[in-house]
Short mmCIF file of C-alpha atoms and ligand atoms in Angstrom, two decimals:
data_model
loop_
_atom_site.label_atom_id
_atom_site.label_comp_id
_atom_site.label_asym_id
_atom_site.label_seq_id
_atom_site.Cartn_x
_atom_site.Cartn_y
_atom_site.Cartn_z
CA UNK S 1 0.20 0.24 0.15
CA UNK S 2 2.97 2.67 0.81
CA UNK S 3 4.62 0.86 -2.10
CA UNK S 4 1.85 2.16 -3.97
CA UNK S 5 1.37 5.39 -2.61
CA UNK S 6 5.00 6.07 -3.38
CA UNK S 7 4.40 5.44 -6.57
CA UNK S 8 1.62 7.55 -7.22
CA UNK S 9 3.31 10.34 -5.37
CA UNK S 10 6.20 9.78 -8.10
CA UNK S 11 4.12 9.68 -10.74
CA UNK S 12 2.47 12.78 -10.08
CA UNK S 13 5.53 14.39 -9.54
CA UNK S 14 7.07 13.20 -13.27
CA UNK S 15 3.61 14.63 -14.64
CA UNK S 16 3.62 18.04 -12.71
CA UNK S 17 7.47 18.53 -13.82
CA UNK S 18 6.76 17.70 -17.73
CA UNK S 19 3.56 20.14 -17.53
CA UNK S 20 5.72 22.64 -15.81
CA UNK S 21 8.42 22.09 -18.82
CA UNK S 22 5.41 22.10 -21.61
CA UNK S 23 4.26 25.39 -20.15
CA UNK S 24 7.70 27.34 -20.84
CA UNK S 25 6.83 28.10 -24.76
CA UNK S 26 9.34 27.06 -27.25
CA UNK S 27 9.33 30.42 -28.67
CA UNK S 28 8.44 34.00 -27.36
CA UNK S 29 6.88 34.63 -30.78
CA UNK S 30 6.25 32.39 -33.96
CA UNK S 31 5.76 34.19 -37.26
CA UNK S 32 3.52 31.17 -39.48
CA UNK S 33 3.32 30.97 -43.14
CA UNK S 34 5.63 33.68 -43.60
CA UNK S 35 6.38 34.34 -47.50
CA UNK S 36 9.85 35.34 -46.36
CA UNK S 37 11.94 37.70 -48.65
CA UNK S 38 15.03 37.30 -46.80
CA UNK S 39 17.06 40.33 -47.90
CA UNK S 40 19.63 38.67 -50.24
CA UNK S 41 17.57 39.37 -53.11
CA UNK S 42 16.06 35.98 -53.74
CA UNK S 43 12.39 35.12 -54.16
CA UNK S 44 10.25 34.65 -51.30
CA UNK S 45 10.10 30.89 -49.99
CA UNK S 46 7.44 30.10 -47.25
CA UNK S 47 8.43 29.21 -43.81
CA UNK S 48 7.28 29.70 -40.18
CA UNK S 49 9.71 31.83 -38.28
CA UNK S 50 10.30 31.62 -34.22
CA UNK S 51 11.65 34.36 -32.40
CA UNK S 52 12.90 33.92 -29.10
CA UNK S 53 15.61 36.38 -27.02
CA UNK S 54 15.53 38.89 -29.59
CA UNK S 55 16.86 36.70 -32.34
CA UNK S 56 15.69 35.09 -35.12
CA UNK S 57 16.14 31.30 -33.20
CA UNK S 58 14.31 29.00 -35.96
CA UNK S 59 13.10 29.17 -39.75
CA UNK S 60 11.33 26.23 -41.10
CA UNK S 61 7.77 23.94 -39.94
CA UNK S 62 7.36 25.05 -36.74
CA UNK S 63 3.73 23.47 -36.74
CA UNK S 64 4.36 21.65 -33.45
CA UNK S 65 5.79 24.60 -31.32
CA UNK S 66 4.73 26.33 -28.73
CA UNK S 67 4.82 30.18 -28.28
CA UNK S 68 3.85 33.40 -26.10
CA UNK S 69 2.64 34.73 -29.20
CA UNK S 70 1.47 33.45 -32.82
CA UNK S 71 1.08 36.10 -35.80
CA UNK S 72 -0.72 34.41 -39.13
CA UNK S 73 1.31 36.46 -41.72
CA UNK S 74 -0.86 34.07 -44.71
CA UNK S 75 -0.18 35.93 -48.36
CA UNK S 76 2.15 38.60 -46.26
CA UNK S 77 5.69 38.98 -46.79
CA UNK S 78 8.25 38.88 -43.73
CA UNK S 79 11.49 40.68 -44.70
CA UNK S 80 14.13 41.85 -42.85
CA UNK S 81 13.80 45.47 -40.91
CA UNK S 82 15.19 48.16 -43.25
CA UNK S 83 18.73 49.56 -42.43
CA UNK S 84 18.92 53.65 -43.44
CA UNK S 85 22.25 54.53 -43.50
CA UNK S 86 21.80 58.35 -43.90
CA UNK S 87 19.84 60.11 -41.46
CA UNK S 88 20.04 63.20 -39.62
CA UNK S 89 18.58 62.48 -36.06
CA UNK S 90 20.73 64.69 -33.71
CA UNK S 91 17.49 65.60 -32.15
CA UNK S 92 16.10 61.59 -31.41
CA UNK S 93 15.03 62.62 -27.97
CA UNK S 94 12.35 65.21 -29.25
CA UNK S 95 10.90 62.20 -31.01
CA UNK S 96 12.67 59.05 -29.48
CA UNK S 97 10.18 56.55 -30.58
CA UNK S 98 11.02 57.46 -34.53
CA UNK S 99 7.28 57.33 -35.19
CA UNK S 100 8.08 58.38 -38.97
CA UNK S 101 11.10 55.90 -39.63
CA UNK S 102 8.71 53.02 -37.55
CA UNK S 103 5.68 53.15 -40.12
CA UNK S 104 7.55 53.45 -43.00
CA UNK S 105 9.44 50.02 -42.01
CA UNK S 106 12.73 51.30 -41.04
CA UNK S 107 13.98 49.21 -38.00
CA UNK S 108 17.82 50.59 -37.85
CA UNK S 109 19.23 54.20 -38.62
CA UNK S 110 22.51 55.69 -39.02
CA UNK S 111 22.38 59.10 -38.16
CA UNK S 112 25.88 61.87 -38.11
CA UNK S 113 25.64 62.27 -41.90
CA UNK S 114 26.98 65.07 -44.11
CA UNK S 115 29.48 65.65 -41.79
CA UNK S 116 27.44 66.78 -38.78
CA UNK S 117 26.87 64.74 -35.63
CA UNK S 118 27.01 64.55 -32.10
CA UNK S 119 30.46 66.33 -30.84
CA UNK S 120 30.23 63.69 -27.75
CA UNK S 121 28.69 60.61 -28.96
CA UNK S 122 29.22 58.75 -25.88
CA UNK S 123 27.44 60.94 -24.10
CA UNK S 124 24.47 60.80 -26.60
CA UNK S 125 24.42 57.50 -26.59
CA UNK S 126 24.10 57.12 -23.00
CA UNK S 127 21.17 59.48 -22.55
CA UNK S 128 19.57 58.04 -25.50
CA UNK S 129 19.63 54.37 -23.76
CA UNK S 130 18.43 55.88 -20.56
CA UNK S 131 15.59 57.95 -22.06
CA UNK S 132 15.06 55.02 -24.30
CA UNK S 133 14.19 54.70 -28.43
CA UNK S 134 11.71 53.04 -30.40
CA UNK S 135 14.91 52.37 -33.19
CA UNK S 136 18.54 50.92 -33.39
CA UNK S 137 20.59 53.69 -33.90
CA UNK S 138 24.19 54.22 -34.80
CA UNK S 139 26.15 57.26 -35.70
CA UNK S 140 29.21 58.32 -37.59
CA UNK S 141 31.00 61.35 -36.53
CA UNK S 142 31.56 64.40 -38.67
CA UNK S 143 34.10 66.27 -39.77
CA UNK S 144 32.09 69.90 -39.98
CA UNK S 145 31.61 69.00 -35.81
CA UNK S 146 35.29 68.01 -35.37
CA UNK S 147 36.54 70.80 -37.48
CA UNK S 148 34.42 73.67 -35.47
CA UNK S 149 35.46 72.10 -31.86
CA UNK S 150 39.14 72.63 -33.29
CA UNK S 151 38.69 75.92 -35.52
CA UNK S 152 35.17 77.39 -35.09
CA UNK S 153 33.89 78.65 -38.77
CA UNK S 154 37.30 79.59 -39.84
CA UNK S 155 38.07 79.90 -43.75
CA UNK S 156 41.38 78.27 -43.89
CA UNK S 157 43.19 75.04 -44.11
CA UNK S 158 43.86 73.57 -40.86
CA UNK S 159 47.85 73.49 -39.13
CA UNK S 160 49.54 70.42 -38.29
CA UNK S 161 48.83 71.09 -34.66
CA UNK S 162 44.90 71.40 -35.73
CA UNK S 163 45.12 68.25 -37.39
CA UNK S 164 46.46 66.39 -34.62
CA UNK S 165 43.77 68.04 -32.30
CA UNK S 166 40.90 66.80 -34.34
CA UNK S 167 42.37 63.04 -35.28
CA UNK S 168 42.77 62.70 -31.48
CA UNK S 169 38.83 63.75 -31.30
CA UNK S 170 37.60 61.23 -34.57
CA UNK S 171 39.93 58.48 -32.40
CA UNK S 172 37.77 58.87 -29.36
CA UNK S 173 34.45 58.95 -31.20
CA UNK S 174 35.40 55.81 -33.21
CA UNK S 175 36.07 54.42 -30.06
CA UNK S 176 33.08 55.17 -28.61
CA UNK S 177 31.31 53.61 -31.03
CA UNK S 178 30.93 55.45 -34.29
CA UNK S 179 30.35 53.36 -37.74
CA UNK S 180 32.67 55.96 -39.54
CA UNK S 181 33.54 59.24 -40.42
CA UNK S 182 31.12 61.56 -42.76
CA UNK S 183 32.11 64.89 -44.37
CA UNK S 184 29.96 67.46 -46.13
CA UNK S 185 32.32 69.43 -48.14
CA UNK S 186 29.46 71.97 -49.28
CA UNK S 187 28.69 73.01 -46.27
CA UNK S 188 30.46 75.01 -43.54
CA UNK S 189 32.94 74.65 -42.29
CA UNK S 190 34.25 71.63 -43.93
CA UNK S 191 33.94 73.51 -47.20
CA UNK S 192 37.10 75.16 -45.98
CA UNK S 193 39.08 71.63 -46.20
CA UNK S 194 41.48 70.68 -48.40
CA UNK S 195 41.47 66.64 -49.71
CA UNK S 196 44.90 66.21 -46.94
CA UNK S 197 43.06 67.13 -43.82
CA UNK S 198 40.36 64.73 -44.88
CA UNK S 199 42.47 61.95 -45.60
CA UNK S 200 44.37 62.94 -42.21
CA UNK S 201 41.00 62.48 -40.25
CA UNK S 202 40.26 59.61 -42.38
CA UNK S 203 43.55 57.70 -41.01
CA UNK S 204 42.44 58.23 -37.92
CA UNK S 205 38.86 56.92 -38.25
CA UNK S 206 40.33 53.70 -40.04
CA UNK S 207 42.62 52.21 -37.04
CA UNK S 208 38.95 51.33 -35.85
CA UNK S 209 38.09 50.38 -39.38
CA UNK S 210 34.47 52.22 -40.38
CA UNK S 211 33.02 53.53 -43.63
CA UNK S 212 33.55 56.70 -45.45
CA UNK S 213 30.44 58.46 -45.84
CA UNK S 214 30.52 61.40 -47.88
CA UNK S 215 28.26 64.41 -48.94
CA UNK S 216 30.82 65.32 -51.60
CA UNK S 217 32.21 68.86 -52.80
CA UNK S 218 29.93 68.60 -55.89
CA UNK S 219 27.24 66.92 -56.99
CA UNK S 220 26.65 69.16 -60.37
CA UNK S 221 29.45 70.20 -63.16
CA UNK S 222 32.17 69.16 -60.85
CA UNK S 223 30.72 65.71 -59.50
CA UNK S 224 33.28 63.47 -61.64
CA UNK S 225 36.36 65.43 -59.50
CA UNK S 226 34.26 64.83 -56.41
CA UNK S 227 33.87 61.18 -56.90
CA UNK S 228 37.69 61.27 -57.40
CA UNK S 229 38.44 63.15 -54.13
CA UNK S 230 36.26 60.69 -52.46
CA UNK S 231 37.64 57.72 -53.71
CA UNK S 232 41.03 58.99 -53.12
CA UNK S 233 40.30 59.37 -49.52
CA UNK S 234 38.85 56.28 -49.07
CA UNK S 235 41.77 54.79 -50.56
CA UNK S 236 44.77 56.79 -48.60
CA UNK S 237 42.92 56.24 -45.81
CA UNK S 238 41.89 52.83 -45.94
CA UNK S 239 38.15 52.83 -45.73
CA UNK S 240 35.36 51.84 -48.05
CA UNK S 241 33.23 54.65 -49.12
CA UNK S 242 29.59 55.69 -49.17
CA UNK S 243 28.85 58.74 -51.57
CA UNK S 244 25.66 59.88 -50.02
CA UNK S 245 22.28 60.63 -51.83
CA UNK S 246 23.92 60.48 -54.92
CA UNK S 247 22.22 62.95 -57.56
CA UNK S 248 23.02 65.26 -60.59
CA UNK S 249 22.04 68.57 -58.80
CA UNK S 250 22.24 70.78 -61.69
CA UNK S 251 19.05 71.37 -63.94
CA UNK S 252 21.77 72.12 -67.11
CA UNK S 253 23.11 68.76 -66.66
CA UNK S 254 20.19 66.79 -65.88
CA UNK S 255 20.76 63.34 -67.81
CA UNK S 256 23.88 63.06 -67.03
CA UNK S 257 24.31 60.53 -64.20
CA UNK S 258 24.97 57.86 -66.77
CA UNK S 259 28.79 59.26 -66.74
CA UNK S 260 28.51 59.53 -62.86
CA UNK S 261 27.10 55.92 -62.58
CA UNK S 262 29.82 54.62 -64.96
CA UNK S 263 32.42 56.06 -62.54
CA UNK S 264 31.06 54.37 -59.12
CA UNK S 265 31.31 51.52 -60.99
CA UNK S 266 34.53 51.51 -62.15
CA UNK S 267 35.52 52.09 -58.56
CA UNK S 268 32.88 49.03 -57.29
CA UNK S 269 36.27 47.06 -56.60
CA UNK S 270 37.35 49.46 -54.17
CA UNK S 271 34.45 49.39 -52.24
CA UNK S 272 32.76 52.21 -53.28
CA UNK S 273 28.83 51.99 -52.90
CA UNK S 274 26.10 54.69 -53.02
CA UNK S 275 23.17 55.83 -51.17
CA UNK S 276 19.61 57.61 -52.73
CA UNK S 277 16.54 59.01 -52.18
CA UNK S 278 13.22 58.40 -54.45
CA UNK S 279 12.54 61.96 -55.00
CA UNK S 280 13.51 64.74 -57.63
CA UNK S 281 13.66 67.69 -54.94
CA UNK S 282 16.65 67.83 -52.39
CA UNK S 283 16.51 69.07 -48.83
CA UNK S 284 19.10 71.41 -47.05
CA UNK S 285 19.21 74.71 -45.52
CA UNK S 286 19.17 78.11 -47.44
CA UNK S 287 23.04 78.90 -46.81
CA UNK S 288 24.14 76.90 -49.55
CA UNK S 289 22.75 79.56 -52.27
CA UNK S 290 25.34 81.94 -50.89
CA UNK S 291 28.93 81.36 -51.76
CA UNK S 292 30.69 79.80 -49.00
CA UNK S 293 33.30 82.90 -48.22
CA UNK S 294 30.21 84.50 -47.22
CA UNK S 295 29.42 82.16 -44.47
CA UNK S 296 32.79 81.94 -42.33
CA UNK S 297 33.42 83.12 -38.79
CA UNK S 298 29.91 83.04 -37.36
CA UNK S 299 27.04 84.70 -37.35
CA UNK S 300 28.13 88.67 -36.61
CA UNK S 301 30.93 88.16 -39.43
CA UNK S 302 27.97 87.26 -41.86
CA UNK S 303 25.71 90.12 -40.74
CA UNK S 304 28.67 92.65 -41.46
CA UNK S 305 29.65 91.07 -44.88
CA UNK S 306 26.05 91.12 -45.73
CA UNK S 307 25.53 94.65 -44.60
CA UNK S 308 28.77 96.28 -45.77
CA UNK S 309 27.79 97.44 -49.22
CA UNK S 310 30.76 96.39 -51.15
CA UNK S 311 30.56 92.50 -49.86
CA UNK S 312 26.74 92.57 -50.36
CA UNK S 313 27.37 93.47 -54.15
CA UNK S 314 30.09 90.55 -54.12
CA UNK S 315 27.22 88.12 -52.75
CA UNK S 316 24.76 89.40 -54.95
CA UNK S 317 26.98 89.12 -58.22
CA UNK S 318 28.32 85.55 -57.07
CA UNK S 319 24.68 84.22 -56.34
CA UNK S 320 23.29 85.52 -59.33
CA UNK S 321 26.11 83.46 -61.21
CA UNK S 322 25.25 80.34 -59.06
CA UNK S 323 21.56 80.40 -59.69
CA UNK S 324 22.32 80.34 -63.86
CA UNK S 325 24.97 78.20 -63.18
CA UNK S 326 22.22 75.70 -62.25
CA UNK S 327 20.15 76.44 -64.62
CA UNK S 328 17.11 78.16 -63.18
CA UNK S 329 15.93 82.05 -64.31
CA UNK S 330 14.51 82.60 -60.60
CA UNK S 331 14.48 81.12 -57.02
CA UNK S 332 11.17 79.42 -57.93
CA UNK S 333 12.81 76.20 -57.03
CA UNK S 334 14.02 77.14 -53.93
CA UNK S 335 10.77 76.33 -51.37
CA UNK S 336 10.74 76.97 -47.75
CA UNK S 337 10.19 73.94 -45.27
CA UNK S 338 10.70 75.65 -42.26
CA UNK S 339 11.32 79.55 -41.44
CA UNK S 340 10.30 80.46 -37.49
CA UNK S 341 10.45 84.31 -37.63
CA UNK S 342 7.33 84.14 -40.56
CA UNK S 343 6.09 80.75 -40.77
CA UNK S 344 3.59 82.33 -43.55
CA UNK S 345 6.73 81.21 -46.08
CA UNK S 346 6.54 77.66 -45.35
CA UNK S 347 5.54 75.79 -48.73
CA UNK S 348 5.96 78.55 -50.51
CA UNK S 349 8.73 79.17 -52.92
CA UNK S 350 11.29 82.36 -53.04
CA UNK S 351 9.69 83.77 -55.78
CA UNK S 352 6.72 83.64 -54.00
CA UNK S 353 7.65 84.94 -50.94
CA UNK S 354 9.69 87.80 -53.17
CA UNK S 355 6.13 89.03 -54.16
CA UNK S 356 4.46 88.74 -51.04
CA UNK S 357 7.11 91.16 -49.30
CA UNK S 358 5.67 93.75 -52.27
CA UNK S 359 9.32 93.37 -54.47
CA UNK S 360 9.65 93.23 -58.33
CA UNK S 361 9.88 89.63 -60.02
CA UNK S 362 13.24 90.04 -60.67
CA UNK S 363 16.59 87.66 -59.70
CA UNK S 364 18.25 90.81 -57.75
CA UNK S 365 15.03 91.12 -55.08
CA UNK S 366 15.17 87.60 -55.03
CA UNK S 367 18.30 87.39 -53.64
CA UNK S 368 17.80 90.72 -51.39
CA UNK S 369 14.74 88.19 -50.04
CA UNK S 370 16.98 85.53 -49.42
CA UNK S 371 19.91 88.14 -47.64
CA UNK S 372 16.78 88.97 -45.41
CA UNK S 373 16.24 85.44 -44.73
CA UNK S 374 19.51 84.85 -43.64
CA UNK S 375 19.80 87.62 -41.43
CA UNK S 376 17.12 86.65 -39.56
CA UNK S 377 18.72 83.20 -38.67
CA UNK S 378 18.37 81.44 -42.11
CA UNK S 379 15.84 78.72 -43.30
CA UNK S 380 15.57 75.15 -43.85
CA UNK S 381 14.62 74.48 -47.72
CA UNK S 382 13.17 72.16 -50.23
CA UNK S 383 15.17 72.43 -53.51
CA UNK S 384 13.73 71.22 -56.61
CA UNK S 385 17.26 70.01 -57.75
CA UNK S 386 17.03 66.63 -59.77
CA UNK S 387 15.34 65.12 -63.14
CA UNK S 388 13.47 62.20 -63.32
CA UNK S 389 15.73 60.49 -65.84
CA UNK S 390 18.69 60.44 -63.19
CA UNK S 391 16.36 59.34 -60.36
CA UNK S 392 15.70 56.32 -62.00
CA UNK S 393 19.12 55.41 -63.70
CA UNK S 394 20.50 56.13 -60.08
CA UNK S 395 17.62 53.42 -58.54
CA UNK S 396 18.64 50.82 -61.37
CA UNK S 397 22.13 50.98 -60.46
CA UNK S 398 22.26 47.76 -58.25
CA UNK S 399 24.53 48.96 -55.54
CA UNK S 400 22.41 51.82 -54.74
CA UNK S 401 21.17 51.51 -51.43
CA UNK S 402 18.13 53.20 -50.17
CA UNK S 403 18.33 56.01 -47.50
CA UNK S 404 16.05 58.74 -46.89
CA UNK S 405 18.71 62.00 -45.73
CA UNK S 406 15.82 62.84 -43.43
CA UNK S 407 14.89 62.72 -39.60
CA UNK S 408 12.48 62.41 -37.37
CA UNK S 409 9.48 64.97 -37.54
CA UNK S 410 7.54 66.17 -35.15
CA UNK S 411 4.12 65.76 -36.65
CA UNK S 412 2.51 68.87 -38.07
CA UNK S 413 5.72 70.75 -37.75
CA UNK S 414 6.62 73.03 -40.58
CA UNK S 415 6.80 71.88 -44.45
CA UNK S 416 9.52 69.06 -44.58
CA UNK S 417 10.23 67.23 -47.49
CA UNK S 418 8.34 64.13 -47.18
CA UNK S 419 11.27 61.85 -47.64
CA UNK S 420 11.54 61.36 -43.40
CA UNK S 421 8.13 59.61 -43.85
CA UNK S 422 7.70 57.80 -47.07
CA UNK S 423 11.43 56.88 -48.59
CA UNK S 424 11.04 53.37 -48.61
CA UNK S 425 7.01 53.18 -49.21
CA UNK S 426 7.60 55.45 -51.88
CA UNK S 427 10.37 53.01 -53.67
CA UNK S 428 7.98 49.92 -53.06
CA UNK S 429 5.19 51.78 -54.42
CA UNK S 430 6.20 54.05 -56.95
CA UNK S 431 9.48 52.69 -58.35
CA UNK S 432 8.71 48.58 -57.75
CA UNK S 433 4.57 48.37 -57.97
CA UNK S 434 3.85 51.04 -60.52
CA UNK S 435 6.69 51.89 -62.68
CA UNK S 436 8.57 48.46 -62.39
CA UNK S 437 11.87 50.51 -62.19
CA UNK S 438 13.27 47.22 -59.75
CA UNK S 439 11.93 44.18 -58.38
CA UNK S 440 10.53 43.69 -54.93
CA UNK S 441 13.11 41.57 -53.90
CA UNK S 442 16.15 43.86 -55.10
CA UNK S 443 14.10 46.47 -53.42
CA UNK S 444 14.56 44.92 -50.19
CA UNK S 445 17.79 43.71 -50.36
CA UNK S 446 18.79 47.75 -50.84
CA UNK S 447 17.03 48.32 -47.75
CA UNK S 448 18.46 45.63 -45.79
CA UNK S 449 21.43 43.30 -46.79
CA UNK S 450 23.69 46.27 -48.85
CA UNK S 451 23.42 48.83 -46.06
CA UNK S 452 24.11 46.20 -43.25
CA UNK S 453 26.89 44.60 -45.19
CA UNK S 454 28.58 47.99 -45.92
CA UNK S 455 28.01 49.73 -42.57
CA UNK S 456 28.82 46.33 -40.59
CA UNK S 457 26.12 45.42 -39.06
CA UNK S 458 26.60 41.90 -39.30
CA UNK S 459 23.66 40.76 -37.42
CA UNK S 460 21.12 42.43 -38.94
CA UNK S 461 20.06 42.92 -42.57
CA UNK S 462 18.76 39.45 -43.47
CA UNK S 463 16.44 36.76 -42.09
CA UNK S 464 18.47 34.28 -40.84
CA UNK S 465 18.82 31.83 -37.85
CA UNK S 466 21.03 33.86 -35.02
CA UNK S 467 20.44 37.36 -36.34
CA UNK S 468 18.37 40.05 -34.65
CA UNK S 469 14.49 39.96 -35.20
CA UNK S 470 14.45 42.92 -36.85
CA UNK S 471 11.44 41.84 -39.48
CA UNK S 472 8.65 43.45 -41.05
CA UNK S 473 5.36 41.89 -41.92
CA UNK S 474 3.37 43.82 -44.54
CA UNK S 475 1.30 42.84 -48.37
CA UNK S 476 3.82 44.72 -50.70
CA UNK S 477 0.02 45.60 -52.68
CA UNK S 478 -1.28 47.56 -49.84
CA UNK S 479 2.00 50.02 -48.94
CA UNK S 480 1.10 53.49 -49.81
CA UNK S 481 3.55 56.39 -49.45
CA UNK S 482 0.90 58.85 -48.40
CA UNK S 483 3.31 61.92 -47.49
CA UNK S 484 4.27 64.49 -50.43
CA UNK S 485 5.36 68.12 -50.90
CA UNK S 486 2.41 69.49 -50.30
CA UNK S 487 1.01 67.16 -47.26
CA UNK S 488 3.86 66.07 -45.88
CA UNK S 489 2.85 64.81 -42.07
CA UNK S 490 1.21 61.71 -43.04
CA UNK S 491 2.47 58.41 -42.11
CA UNK S 492 2.92 55.70 -44.88
CA UNK S 493 0.31 52.91 -44.65
CA UNK S 494 0.67 49.17 -45.19
CA UNK S 495 3.27 47.77 -42.41
CA UNK S 496 1.14 45.90 -40.09
CA UNK S 497 3.82 44.68 -38.06
CA UNK S 498 7.48 45.91 -37.65
CA UNK S 499 9.61 44.10 -34.88
CA UNK S 500 12.60 45.76 -33.05
CA UNK S 501 14.70 43.21 -31.68
CA UNK S 502 12.10 40.72 -31.56
CA UNK S 503 9.49 42.90 -29.97
CA UNK S 504 6.51 44.05 -32.23
CA UNK S 505 6.50 47.92 -31.89
CA UNK S 506 3.94 48.19 -34.63
CA UNK S 507 1.21 46.01 -34.47
CA UNK S 508 -1.58 45.95 -36.99
CA UNK S 509 -0.26 49.52 -38.38
CA UNK S 510 -0.26 51.14 -34.76
CA UNK S 511 2.52 51.81 -32.84
CA UNK S 512 2.76 50.65 -29.08
CA UNK S 513 4.68 52.37 -26.34
CA UNK S 514 7.33 50.05 -26.67
CA UNK S 515 11.33 50.94 -26.61
CA UNK S 516 12.76 48.14 -27.88
CA UNK S 517 15.49 50.28 -29.55
CA UNK S 518 19.15 49.65 -29.39
CA UNK S 519 22.38 51.75 -29.63
CA UNK S 520 24.41 50.12 -32.37
CA UNK S 521 27.79 51.07 -31.03
CA UNK S 522 30.28 49.48 -33.25
CA UNK S 523 32.58 47.12 -32.21
CA UNK S 524 34.94 47.10 -35.39
ZN1 LIG Y 1 24.08 65.84 -47.60
#
């Protein structure tokens, strides 16, 4: 009798234990019936995906597996989350969930582009980790940032001592986890540098590895020379080269991307790739319409130059030349995105604003209008700078990654370029589905594995076991880029689920309050 009781107890114990075991699910999440477009460029295949501990734990037939949560992806594709290697999110703390990016399918972003980054990356990364972010973030370290730290906005070559100081700061930033070094060679103060300076700083960065990402010295008449300069920096410093927001930015040269793409292709073996946002309008500040010498040494010096009759006349003569060199008869191609002193200007072009001010419709008067606005602190602009033929040709080039050149947007504020909301959805809806410029699988590759490999994100950019579970679930037929130049504040529709490090942050097309993003410090 007592033996029977003992047996019963033993059997009960075994049952209880095994029930306990069975209760712990195999996976945190299983996505069933997924048409996986894995980011390599291959067509979809059908499988289930098991996610555990933020990673893709299994891909295959998981019919008998248990999970805390199951999502049925029937008739939808599952792709890696998009990786946008060209952003400007130095103000990420304002919109730490990065709503506009997540709803456009982006799960990782690289900031610090065009030579502008946070000066102290380590402090920034730590602050963001404390705050919590919705998206994965990496950063380059910027040439303009480091030059301003050491030399202010001085219009002259760096001395040997200044180069040494800048190199030390570049080295520190790389050790803090920067994924590379960026330049913005049309901007103040980077435009005052020579190639030797950039090479010297590139060498300091290259001690840790990383990418050289360049907003080149010219994107118009001298674009081929500018490509050569970027490649020289990469070669001499020992870094691979990313040519940022590749374009032909001169109306008179529209169509000439056949030559610039041919040169990039020639340099492919040196490790040169490009990125692009799929629009014919660019976006940057108003200051670039002025000659760069006029913008040296800070606000007070700029004010003096604009107010002194002699230098003002010289500025105006050069601006007139610049606008006609670009192939325009007026500033109608220059549209105000954000102008704090007078928000009524936002969405209007300079020619319209000039008329609003009661001035005659002449280039001279329009330049006066621009100089007035510069004296009031300048403006963020949208420029009609590209031709459609070039946009499509650059997109067709196989080594063009998709990147927004945008930032996080406070919903409803200003009239920003729509690229921050809709870069990826525009490629998928307009250039894949409506115009058939590239295939869906190829578009996904340029949004995922291509940028991941270039920037050294070895654990992202593909749907593979062991990689981070940054995943999207969507029906490609339902992706719509809603944001336009007239109504930019519209979120993309169609990304049903967005997982960041295994956590769904978009569910049934809606954002939740999780903060699963990580800082992607490069370990080089
Ligand atoms: Zn740029």
